[in-house]
PDB file of C-alpha atoms and ligand atoms in Angstrom:
ATOM      1  CA  MET A   7     -45.085 -70.886  96.304  1.00  0.00           C
ATOM      2  CA  PRO A   8     -47.020 -74.092  96.952  1.00  0.00           C
ATOM      3  CA  PHE A   9     -46.639 -76.156 100.072  1.00  0.00           C
ATOM      4  CA  CYS A  10     -43.824 -74.187 101.710  1.00  0.00           C
ATOM      5  CA  HIS A  11     -46.138 -73.037 104.466  1.00  0.00           C
ATOM      6  CA  GLN A  12     -46.868 -76.688 105.233  1.00  0.00           C
ATOM      7  CA  LEU A  13     -43.311 -77.635 106.101  1.00  0.00           C
ATOM      8  CA  PRO A  14     -43.320 -78.730 109.738  1.00  0.00           C
ATOM      9  CA  GLU A  15     -41.501 -76.576 112.245  1.00  0.00           C
ATOM     10  CA  SER A  16     -38.319 -78.286 113.377  1.00  0.00           C
ATOM     11  CA  GLU A  17     -34.613 -77.807 113.743  1.00  0.00           C
ATOM     12  CA  SER A  18     -34.138 -79.404 110.352  1.00  0.00           C
ATOM     13  CA  SER A  19     -33.012 -77.228 107.513  1.00  0.00           C
ATOM     14  CA  TYR A  20     -33.229 -77.724 103.802  1.00  0.00           C
ATOM     15  CA  SER A  21     -30.568 -75.910 101.854  1.00  0.00           C
ATOM     16  CA  GLY A  22     -32.168 -76.596  98.506  1.00  0.00           C
ATOM     17  CA  GLY A  23     -30.089 -79.646  97.629  1.00  0.00           C
ATOM     18  CA  LEU A  24     -31.123 -81.796  94.719  1.00  0.00           C
ATOM     19  CA  TRP A  25     -33.314 -84.812  95.300  1.00  0.00           C
ATOM     20  CA  ILE A  26     -34.460 -87.880  93.398  1.00  0.00           C
ATOM     21  CA  ASP A  27     -37.832 -89.602  93.567  1.00  0.00           C
ATOM     22  CA  SER A  28     -36.763 -93.261  93.574  1.00  0.00           C
ATOM     23  CA  HIS A  29     -40.209 -94.551  92.653  1.00  0.00           C
ATOM     24  CA  CYS A  30     -42.977 -92.738  90.823  1.00  0.00           C
ATOM     25  CA  HIS A  31     -45.267 -93.437  87.907  1.00  0.00           C
ATOM     26  CA  PHE A  32     -44.841 -90.136  86.121  1.00  0.00           C
ATOM     27  CA  ASN A  33     -45.757 -91.928  82.878  1.00  0.00           C
ATOM     28  CA  PHE A  34     -49.346 -92.607  84.037  1.00  0.00           C
ATOM     29  CA  ASP A  35     -52.178 -90.948  82.096  1.00  0.00           C
ATOM     30  CA  VAL A  36     -53.103 -88.670  84.979  1.00  0.00           C
ATOM     31  CA  PHE A  37     -49.946 -86.638  84.262  1.00  0.00           C
ATOM     32  CA  ASP A  38     -50.689 -86.342  80.517  1.00  0.00           C
ATOM     33  CA  ILE A  39     -52.439 -82.997  80.922  1.00  0.00           C
ATOM     34  CA  ASP A  40     -49.496 -81.136  82.457  1.00  0.00           C
ATOM     35  CA  ARG A  41     -46.456 -83.436  82.601  1.00  0.00           C
ATOM     36  CA  GLU A  42     -43.985 -80.929  81.158  1.00  0.00           C
ATOM     37  CA  GLU A  43     -45.281 -78.043  83.248  1.00  0.00           C
ATOM     38  CA  HIS A  44     -45.251 -80.223  86.349  1.00  0.00           C
ATOM     39  CA  TRP A  45     -41.680 -81.276  85.626  1.00  0.00           C
ATOM     40  CA  GLN A  46     -40.661 -77.599  85.444  1.00  0.00           C
ATOM     41  CA  LEU A  47     -42.234 -77.105  88.868  1.00  0.00           C
ATOM     42  CA  LEU A  48     -40.407 -80.149  90.279  1.00  0.00           C
ATOM     43  CA  GLN A  49     -37.106 -78.834  88.971  1.00  0.00           C
ATOM     44  CA  ARG A  50     -37.703 -75.458  90.566  1.00  0.00           C
ATOM     45  CA  TRP A  51     -38.079 -77.323  93.860  1.00  0.00           C
ATOM     46  CA  GLY A  52     -34.772 -79.135  93.409  1.00  0.00           C
ATOM     47  CA  CYS A  53     -35.813 -82.367  91.723  1.00  0.00           C
ATOM     48  CA  ALA A  54     -32.772 -83.793  89.938  1.00  0.00           C
ATOM     49  CA  GLY A  55     -34.412 -86.867  88.523  1.00  0.00           C
ATOM     50  CA  LEU A  56     -37.070 -89.530  88.665  1.00  0.00           C
ATOM     51  CA  LEU A  57     -37.014 -93.295  88.575  1.00  0.00           C
ATOM     52  CA  ILE A  58     -40.093 -94.622  86.812  1.00  0.00           C
ATOM     53  CA  PRO A  59     -40.790 -98.351  87.002  1.00  0.00           C
ATOM     54  CA  GLY A  60     -42.884 -99.996  84.293  1.00  0.00           C
ATOM     55  CA  VAL A  61     -45.739-102.250  85.360  1.00  0.00           C
ATOM     56  CA  VAL A  62     -47.234-103.788  82.180  1.00  0.00           C
ATOM     57  CA  ALA A  63     -45.662-104.759  78.841  1.00  0.00           C
ATOM     58  CA  ARG A  64     -48.052-102.555  76.893  1.00  0.00           C
ATOM     59  CA  ASP A  65     -46.514 -99.418  78.471  1.00  0.00           C
ATOM     60  CA  TRP A  66     -42.806-100.276  78.218  1.00  0.00           C
ATOM     61  CA  GLN A  67     -42.114 -98.747  74.818  1.00  0.00           C
ATOM     62  CA  ASN A  68     -43.865 -95.490  75.675  1.00  0.00           C
ATOM     63  CA  LEU A  69     -42.004 -95.328  78.958  1.00  0.00           C
ATOM     64  CA  ILE A  70     -38.659 -95.733  77.214  1.00  0.00           C
ATOM     65  CA  SER A  71     -39.539 -92.927  74.762  1.00  0.00           C
ATOM     66  CA  LEU A  72     -40.865 -90.683  77.514  1.00  0.00           C
ATOM     67  CA  CYS A  73     -37.604 -90.894  79.459  1.00  0.00           C
ATOM     68  CA  ASN A  74     -35.569 -89.961  76.418  1.00  0.00           C
ATOM     69  CA  ARG A  75     -33.634 -86.700  76.878  1.00  0.00           C
ATOM     70  CA  LYS A  76     -34.882 -86.229  80.438  1.00  0.00           C
ATOM     71  CA  PRO A  77     -33.155 -87.065  83.728  1.00  0.00           C
ATOM     72  CA  TRP A  78     -35.770 -89.766  84.150  1.00  0.00           C
ATOM     73  CA  ALA A  79     -34.579 -93.325  84.506  1.00  0.00           C
ATOM     74  CA  TYR A  80     -36.841 -96.257  83.861  1.00  0.00           C
ATOM     75  CA  ALA A  81     -37.132 -99.843  84.970  1.00  0.00           C
ATOM     76  CA  LEU A  82     -39.162-102.484  83.164  1.00  0.00           C
ATOM     77  CA  GLY A  83     -41.243-105.132  84.855  1.00  0.00           C
ATOM     78  CA  LEU A  84     -44.485-107.057  85.232  1.00  0.00           C
ATOM     79  CA  HIS A  85     -46.369-105.984  88.360  1.00  0.00           C
ATOM     80  CA  PRO A  86     -48.338-108.681  90.265  1.00  0.00           C
ATOM     81  CA  TYR A  87     -51.308-106.327  90.537  1.00  0.00           C
ATOM     82  CA  PHE A  88     -51.866-106.537  86.769  1.00  0.00           C
ATOM     83  CA  LEU A  89     -51.699-110.339  86.416  1.00  0.00           C
ATOM     84  CA  ASP A  90     -54.729-110.426  84.126  1.00  0.00           C
ATOM     85  CA  GLN A  91     -52.991-108.083  81.660  1.00  0.00           C
ATOM     86  CA  HIS A  92     -49.739-110.031  81.405  1.00  0.00           C
ATOM     87  CA  GLN A  93     -49.397-112.384  78.492  1.00  0.00           C
ATOM     88  CA  GLU A  94     -47.495-115.467  77.553  1.00  0.00           C
ATOM     89  CA  GLY A  95     -44.192-114.288  76.158  1.00  0.00           C
ATOM     90  CA  ASP A  96     -44.018-111.031  78.159  1.00  0.00           C
ATOM     91  CA  VAL A  97     -40.934-112.203  80.068  1.00  0.00           C
ATOM     92  CA  ALA A  98     -39.186-113.078  76.776  1.00  0.00           C
ATOM     93  CA  LYS A  99     -40.148-109.624  75.486  1.00  0.00           C
ATOM     94  CA  LEU A 100     -38.765-108.098  78.686  1.00  0.00           C
ATOM     95  CA  LYS A 101     -35.448-109.846  78.136  1.00  0.00           C
ATOM     96  CA  LEU A 102     -35.166-108.548  74.557  1.00  0.00           C
ATOM     97  CA  LEU A 103     -36.095-104.993  75.540  1.00  0.00           C
ATOM     98  CA  CYS A 104     -33.626-105.004  78.419  1.00  0.00           C
ATOM     99  CA  GLN A 105     -30.864-106.189  76.132  1.00  0.00           C
ATOM    100  CA  ALA A 106     -31.687-103.578  73.483  1.00  0.00           C
ATOM    101  CA  ASN A 107     -32.194-100.696  75.911  1.00  0.00           C
ATOM    102  CA  LYS A 108     -30.709 -99.889  79.232  1.00  0.00           C
ATOM    103  CA  PRO A 109     -33.132 -99.934  82.112  1.00  0.00           C
ATOM    104  CA  VAL A 110     -31.526 -99.167  85.462  1.00  0.00           C
ATOM    105  CA  ALA A 111     -33.400-102.107  86.978  1.00  0.00           C
ATOM    106  CA  ILE A 112     -35.971-104.828  86.389  1.00  0.00           C
ATOM    107  CA  GLY A 113     -39.258-103.863  88.033  1.00  0.00           C
ATOM    108  CA  GLU A 114     -41.558-103.277  89.373  1.00  0.00           C
ATOM    109  CA  PHE A 115     -42.440-106.859  90.115  1.00  0.00           C
ATOM    110  CA  GLY A 116     -42.916-108.923  93.233  1.00  0.00           C
ATOM    111  CA  LEU A 117     -45.504-110.638  95.377  1.00  0.00           C
ATOM    112  CA  ASP A 118     -48.791-109.209  96.595  1.00  0.00           C
ATOM    113  CA  PHE A 119     -50.428-111.586  99.047  1.00  0.00           C
ATOM    114  CA  SER A 120     -53.227-109.134  99.753  1.00  0.00           C
ATOM    115  CA  LEU A 121     -54.629-110.316  96.397  1.00  0.00           C
ATOM    116  CA  PRO A 122     -56.816-113.467  96.217  1.00  0.00           C
ATOM    117  CA  GLU A 123     -55.019-116.669  97.148  1.00  0.00           C
ATOM    118  CA  ASP A 124     -55.745-118.345  93.831  1.00  0.00           C
ATOM    119  CA  THR A 125     -53.317-115.891  92.176  1.00  0.00           C
ATOM    120  CA  PHE A 126     -50.362-116.803  94.406  1.00  0.00           C
ATOM    121  CA  SER A 127     -48.862-119.596  92.293  1.00  0.00           C
ATOM    122  CA  GLU A 128     -48.995-117.480  89.134  1.00  0.00           C
ATOM    123  CA  GLN A 129     -47.487-114.528  91.037  1.00  0.00           C
ATOM    124  CA  ILE A 130     -44.663-116.681  92.377  1.00  0.00           C
ATOM    125  CA  GLU A 131     -43.855-118.048  88.914  1.00  0.00           C
ATOM    126  CA  LEU A 132     -43.763-114.568  87.347  1.00  0.00           C
ATOM    127  CA  CYS A 133     -41.724-113.171  90.210  1.00  0.00           C
ATOM    128  CA  GLU A 134     -39.135-115.964  89.982  1.00  0.00           C
ATOM    129  CA  GLN A 135     -38.779-115.508  86.241  1.00  0.00           C
ATOM    130  CA  GLN A 136     -38.010-111.807  86.677  1.00  0.00           C
ATOM    131  CA  PHE A 137     -35.498-112.463  89.468  1.00  0.00           C
ATOM    132  CA  LYS A 138     -33.748-114.971  87.198  1.00  0.00           C
ATOM    133  CA  LEU A 139     -33.686-112.498  84.328  1.00  0.00           C
ATOM    134  CA  ALA A 140     -32.285-109.739  86.546  1.00  0.00           C
ATOM    135  CA  GLN A 141     -29.608-112.116  87.807  1.00  0.00           C
ATOM    136  CA  LYS A 142     -28.682-113.065  84.252  1.00  0.00           C
ATOM    137  CA  LEU A 143     -28.520-109.427  83.120  1.00  0.00           C
ATOM    138  CA  ARG A 144     -26.834-108.371  86.365  1.00  0.00           C
ATOM    139  CA  LEU A 145     -29.448-105.740  87.076  1.00  0.00           C
ATOM    140  CA  PRO A 146     -30.919-104.706  90.425  1.00  0.00           C
ATOM    141  CA  VAL A 147     -34.662-105.045  90.955  1.00  0.00           C
ATOM    142  CA  ILE A 148     -37.526-102.869  92.160  1.00  0.00           C
ATOM    143  CA  LEU A 149     -39.899-104.956  94.238  1.00  0.00           C
ATOM    144  CA  HIS A 150     -43.538-104.588  95.148  1.00  0.00           C
ATOM    145  CA  VAL A 151     -44.064-106.669  98.283  1.00  0.00           C
ATOM    146  CA  ARG A 152     -47.296-106.866 100.268  1.00  0.00           C
ATOM    147  CA  LYS A 153     -47.947-109.326 103.077  1.00  0.00           C
ATOM    148  CA  SER A 154     -45.100-111.451 101.736  1.00  0.00           C
ATOM    149  CA  TYR A 155     -41.818-110.072 103.132  1.00  0.00           C
ATOM    150  CA  ASP A 156     -40.695-113.440 104.498  1.00  0.00           C
ATOM    151  CA  GLU A 157     -41.662-115.218 101.277  1.00  0.00           C
ATOM    152  CA  ILE A 158     -39.738-112.754  99.097  1.00  0.00           C
ATOM    153  CA  ALA A 159     -36.648-113.008 101.316  1.00  0.00           C
ATOM    154  CA  ALA A 160     -36.857-116.815 101.087  1.00  0.00           C
ATOM    155  CA  MET A 161     -37.144-116.595  97.296  1.00  0.00           C
ATOM    156  CA  VAL A 162     -34.096-114.312  97.059  1.00  0.00           C
ATOM    157  CA  ARG A 163     -32.086-116.829  99.116  1.00  0.00           C
ATOM    158  CA  ARG A 164     -33.364-119.842  97.203  1.00  0.00           C
ATOM    159  CA  LEU A 165     -32.585-118.283  93.805  1.00  0.00           C
ATOM    160  CA  ARG A 166     -29.254-116.970  95.119  1.00  0.00           C
ATOM    161  CA  PHE A 167     -30.163-113.570  93.713  1.00  0.00           C
ATOM    162  CA  ASP A 168     -27.338-111.198  94.584  1.00  0.00           C
ATOM    163  CA  GLN A 169     -27.867-108.062  92.483  1.00  0.00           C
ATOM    164  CA  GLY A 170     -29.739-106.162  95.173  1.00  0.00           C
ATOM    165  CA  GLY A 171     -32.553-103.724  94.641  1.00  0.00           C
ATOM    166  CA  VAL A 172     -35.220-101.629  96.317  1.00  0.00           C
ATOM    167  CA  VAL A 173     -38.167-102.992  98.269  1.00  0.00           C
ATOM    168  CA  HIS A 174     -40.555-100.203  97.468  1.00  0.00           C
ATOM    169  CA  ALA A 175     -43.101 -98.844  99.984  1.00  0.00           C
ATOM    170  CA  PHE A 176     -41.635-100.933 102.771  1.00  0.00           C
ATOM    171  CA  SER A 177     -44.049-101.524 105.653  1.00  0.00           C
ATOM    172  CA  GLY A 178     -42.710-104.666 107.322  1.00  0.00           C
ATOM    173  CA  SER A 179     -41.174-105.220 110.727  1.00  0.00           C
ATOM    174  CA  VAL A 180     -37.669-104.252 111.847  1.00  0.00           C
ATOM    175  CA  GLN A 181     -36.614-107.913 111.572  1.00  0.00           C
ATOM    176  CA  GLN A 182     -38.018-108.211 108.049  1.00  0.00           C
ATOM    177  CA  GLY A 183     -36.306-104.969 107.081  1.00  0.00           C
ATOM    178  CA  GLN A 184     -32.984-106.124 108.493  1.00  0.00           C
ATOM    179  CA  ALA A 185     -33.258-109.455 106.670  1.00  0.00           C
ATOM    180  CA  LEU A 186     -33.829-107.672 103.369  1.00  0.00           C
ATOM    181  CA  ILE A 187     -30.969-105.230 104.016  1.00  0.00           C
ATOM    182  CA  LYS A 188     -28.707-108.218 104.649  1.00  0.00           C
ATOM    183  CA  LEU A 189     -29.746-109.602 101.271  1.00  0.00           C
ATOM    184  CA  GLY A 190     -28.601-106.378  99.571  1.00  0.00           C
ATOM    185  CA  PHE A 191     -31.823-104.417  99.435  1.00  0.00           C
ATOM    186  CA  LEU A 192     -32.669-100.805 100.137  1.00  0.00           C
ATOM    187  CA  LEU A 193     -36.048-100.046 101.672  1.00  0.00           C
ATOM    188  CA  GLY A 194     -38.290 -97.480  99.970  1.00  0.00           C
ATOM    189  CA  ILE A 195     -40.011 -95.089 102.376  1.00  0.00           C
ATOM    190  CA  GLY A 196     -43.025 -93.203 101.082  1.00  0.00           C
ATOM    191  CA  GLY A 197     -46.419 -91.733 101.912  1.00  0.00           C
ATOM    192  CA  ALA A 198     -47.442 -94.465 104.370  1.00  0.00           C
ATOM    193  CA  VAL A 199     -45.070 -92.991 106.961  1.00  0.00           C
ATOM    194  CA  SER A 200     -47.142 -89.778 107.057  1.00  0.00           C
ATOM    195  CA  HIS A 201     -50.427 -91.323 108.203  1.00  0.00           C
ATOM    196  CA  SER A 202     -51.447 -90.988 111.829  1.00  0.00           C
ATOM    197  CA  ARG A 203     -52.128 -94.735 112.113  1.00  0.00           C
ATOM    198  CA  ALA A 204     -48.597 -95.588 110.921  1.00  0.00           C
ATOM    199  CA  THR A 205     -47.042 -95.513 114.419  1.00  0.00           C
ATOM    200  CA  LYS A 206     -45.529 -98.980 113.954  1.00  0.00           C
ATOM    201  CA  LEU A 207     -43.960 -98.057 110.625  1.00  0.00           C
ATOM    202  CA  ARG A 208     -42.451 -94.862 112.089  1.00  0.00           C
ATOM    203  CA  LYS A 209     -40.984 -96.884 114.962  1.00  0.00           C
ATOM    204  CA  THR A 210     -39.557 -99.344 112.431  1.00  0.00           C
ATOM    205  CA  VAL A 211     -38.015 -96.542 110.356  1.00  0.00           C
ATOM    206  CA  ALA A 212     -36.483 -95.121 113.551  1.00  0.00           C
ATOM    207  CA  GLN A 213     -34.650 -98.401 114.099  1.00  0.00           C
ATOM    208  CA  LEU A 214     -33.446 -99.004 110.539  1.00  0.00           C
ATOM    209  CA  PRO A 215     -30.192 -97.418 109.355  1.00  0.00           C
ATOM    210  CA  LEU A 216     -30.443 -94.322 107.181  1.00  0.00           C
ATOM    211  CA  ASP A 217     -27.950 -95.806 104.740  1.00  0.00           C
ATOM    212  CA  SER A 218     -30.501 -98.483 103.814  1.00  0.00           C
ATOM    213  CA  LEU A 219     -33.425 -96.162 103.140  1.00  0.00           C
ATOM    214  CA  VAL A 220     -34.513 -94.414  99.939  1.00  0.00           C
ATOM    215  CA  LEU A 221     -37.241 -91.832  99.559  1.00  0.00           C
ATOM    216  CA  GLU A 222     -40.113 -92.384  97.143  1.00  0.00           C
ATOM    217  CA  THR A 223     -43.582 -91.045  96.464  1.00  0.00           C
ATOM    218  CA  ASP A 224     -45.161 -93.764  94.241  1.00  0.00           C
ATOM    219  CA  SER A 225     -47.108 -90.867  92.744  1.00  0.00           C
ATOM    220  CA  PRO A 226     -49.788 -90.537  91.490  1.00  0.00           C
ATOM    221  CA  ASP A 227     -50.654 -93.195  94.111  1.00  0.00           C
ATOM    222  CA  MET A 228     -49.968 -93.401  97.874  1.00  0.00           C
ATOM    223  CA  LYS A 229     -51.038 -89.880  98.710  1.00  0.00           C
ATOM    224  CA  PRO A 230     -49.448 -88.721 101.951  1.00  0.00           C
ATOM    225  CA  ALA A 231     -51.785 -87.780 104.793  1.00  0.00           C
ATOM    226  CA  PHE A 232     -51.269 -84.073 104.317  1.00  0.00           C
ATOM    227  CA  TRP A 233     -51.733 -84.057 100.554  1.00  0.00           C
ATOM    228  CA  GLY A 234     -54.712 -82.043  99.428  1.00  0.00           C
ATOM    229  CA  GLU A 235     -54.641 -82.744  95.704  1.00  0.00           C
ATOM    230  CA  SER A 236     -56.362 -85.746  94.148  1.00  0.00           C
ATOM    231  CA  ARG A 237     -53.126 -87.029  92.624  1.00  0.00           C
ATOM    232  CA  ASN A 238     -49.890 -87.450  94.481  1.00  0.00           C
ATOM    233  CA  SER A 239     -46.801 -85.753  93.030  1.00  0.00           C
ATOM    234  CA  PRO A 240     -43.042 -86.336  93.294  1.00  0.00           C
ATOM    235  CA  LEU A 241     -43.102 -82.932  95.007  1.00  0.00           C
ATOM    236  CA  SER A 242     -44.411 -84.596  98.167  1.00  0.00           C
ATOM    237  CA  LEU A 243     -40.967 -86.174  98.548  1.00  0.00           C
ATOM    238  CA  LEU A 244     -39.650 -83.105 100.352  1.00  0.00           C
ATOM    239  CA  LEU A 245     -42.341 -83.391 102.982  1.00  0.00           C
ATOM    240  CA  LEU A 246     -41.767 -87.136 103.362  1.00  0.00           C
ATOM    241  CA  ALA A 247     -38.066 -86.391 103.766  1.00  0.00           C
ATOM    242  CA  GLN A 248     -38.957 -83.947 106.541  1.00  0.00           C
ATOM    243  CA  ILE A 249     -40.994 -86.611 108.345  1.00  0.00           C
ATOM    244  CA  VAL A 250     -38.108 -89.085 108.074  1.00  0.00           C
ATOM    245  CA  ALA A 251     -35.716 -86.383 109.349  1.00  0.00           C
ATOM    246  CA  ASN A 252     -37.972 -85.867 112.369  1.00  0.00           C
ATOM    247  CA  ILE A 253     -38.124 -89.622 113.025  1.00  0.00           C
ATOM    248  CA  LYS A 254     -34.359 -90.006 112.668  1.00  0.00           C
ATOM    249  CA  ARG A 255     -33.655 -86.783 114.579  1.00  0.00           C
ATOM    250  CA  CYS A 256     -31.380 -85.481 111.890  1.00  0.00           C
ATOM    251  CA  VAL A 257     -31.501 -82.621 109.396  1.00  0.00           C
ATOM    252  CA  LEU A 258     -33.488 -82.793 106.195  1.00  0.00           C
ATOM    253  CA  ASP A 259     -30.390 -82.444 104.022  1.00  0.00           C
ATOM    254  CA  ASP A 260     -28.894 -85.592 105.564  1.00  0.00           C
ATOM    255  CA  VAL A 261     -31.973 -87.634 104.693  1.00  0.00           C
ATOM    256  CA  ILE A 262     -32.017 -86.384 101.111  1.00  0.00           C
ATOM    257  CA  LEU A 263     -28.280 -86.817 100.617  1.00  0.00           C
ATOM    258  CA  SER A 264     -28.310 -90.274 102.087  1.00  0.00           C
ATOM    259  CA  SER A 265     -31.277 -91.338  99.934  1.00  0.00           C
ATOM    260  CA  ASN A 266     -29.518 -90.030  96.802  1.00  0.00           C
ATOM    261  CA  ASN A 267     -26.252 -91.746  97.646  1.00  0.00           C
ATOM    262  CA  ASN A 268     -27.895 -95.067  98.507  1.00  0.00           C
ATOM    263  CA  LEU A 269     -29.782 -95.115  95.248  1.00  0.00           C
ATOM    264  CA  LEU A 270     -26.822 -94.042  93.106  1.00  0.00           C
ATOM    265  CA  ALA A 271     -24.598 -96.681  94.700  1.00  0.00           C
ATOM    266  CA  LEU A 272     -27.139 -99.361  93.816  1.00  0.00           C
ATOM    267  CA  MET A 273     -27.737 -98.042  90.294  1.00  0.00           C
ATOM    268  CA  PRO A 274     -24.552 -96.345  89.081  1.00  0.00           C
ATOM    269  CA  ARG A 275     -26.039 -95.677  85.637  1.00  0.00           C
ATOM    270  CA  LEU A 276     -28.551 -93.382  87.251  1.00  0.00           C
ATOM    271  CA  ARG A 277     -25.764 -90.891  87.870  1.00  0.00           C
ATOM    272  CA  LYS A 278     -25.134 -90.604  84.132  1.00  0.00           C
ATOM    273  CA  ILE A 279     -28.830 -90.230  83.400  1.00  0.00           C
ATOM    274  CA  ILE A 280     -29.143 -87.492  85.958  1.00  0.00           C
ATOM    275  CA  LYS A 281     -26.686 -85.089  84.475  1.00  0.00           C
ATOM    276  CA  GLU A 282     -26.746 -82.688  87.366  1.00  0.00           C
ATOM    277  CA  SER A 283     -23.969 -83.374  89.805  1.00  0.00           C
ATOM    278  CA  ILE A 284     -25.206 -84.462  93.198  1.00  0.00           C
TER     279      ILE A 284
HETATM  280 ZN1   ZN B  26     -45.170 -98.395  91.984  1.00  0.00          ZN
END
């Protein structure tokens, strides 16, 4: 029975309700060795489904096939972190694939201003193109935003993008969070909230409404502070949910239920993909 002894003591209770990891990269190679077995384990711990965003064109087709016949939803996008791997014509390819298949969102894409400044103009161009495509296809987006919360909010306003989405791994200020919520976005809360140095983020989460938050692990990346294994797993979501419950002074079930409902309201097709009733 892994991890159960690590659940923090609190008044919160978890009745075993189903949960969804709103952002993980379960398609990454590091899961190749035991993906099926690991999925069985996740299900035993109440995982109802996963949302897996694509990050480079090369992986899209495999991702679509991988999610076939599983309660795993996918999104397709061109991540700013992999600028050097994106090619001319990838956005056109994205449009065709999105029309032929049914991603629940476009993403993950966005702006990462922790990268060198000489990449900014290319990042902005690619980000705008994907916003425009999502608007055209009436799909929500999954955003990667680092050191550029104000810039992304300005872009959303300028492009009049109104399909909403998730700002994954949110770590901005309360004001930045509220601005994004006003623009129709949910804020993804993940492993960062578990680290001892993340006092500011925990204070921010305390002030943001639960009905604008979604839980995510970003596994295999963003290992939570308490995670002993070399790769992060969607399983860490339960512990992240417990931390959020402690911050919000509510019970674990409320955090999980609220995260599920927020995500399903944004992406109604996800409910069909996840056949279990939630
Ligand atoms: Zn990601």
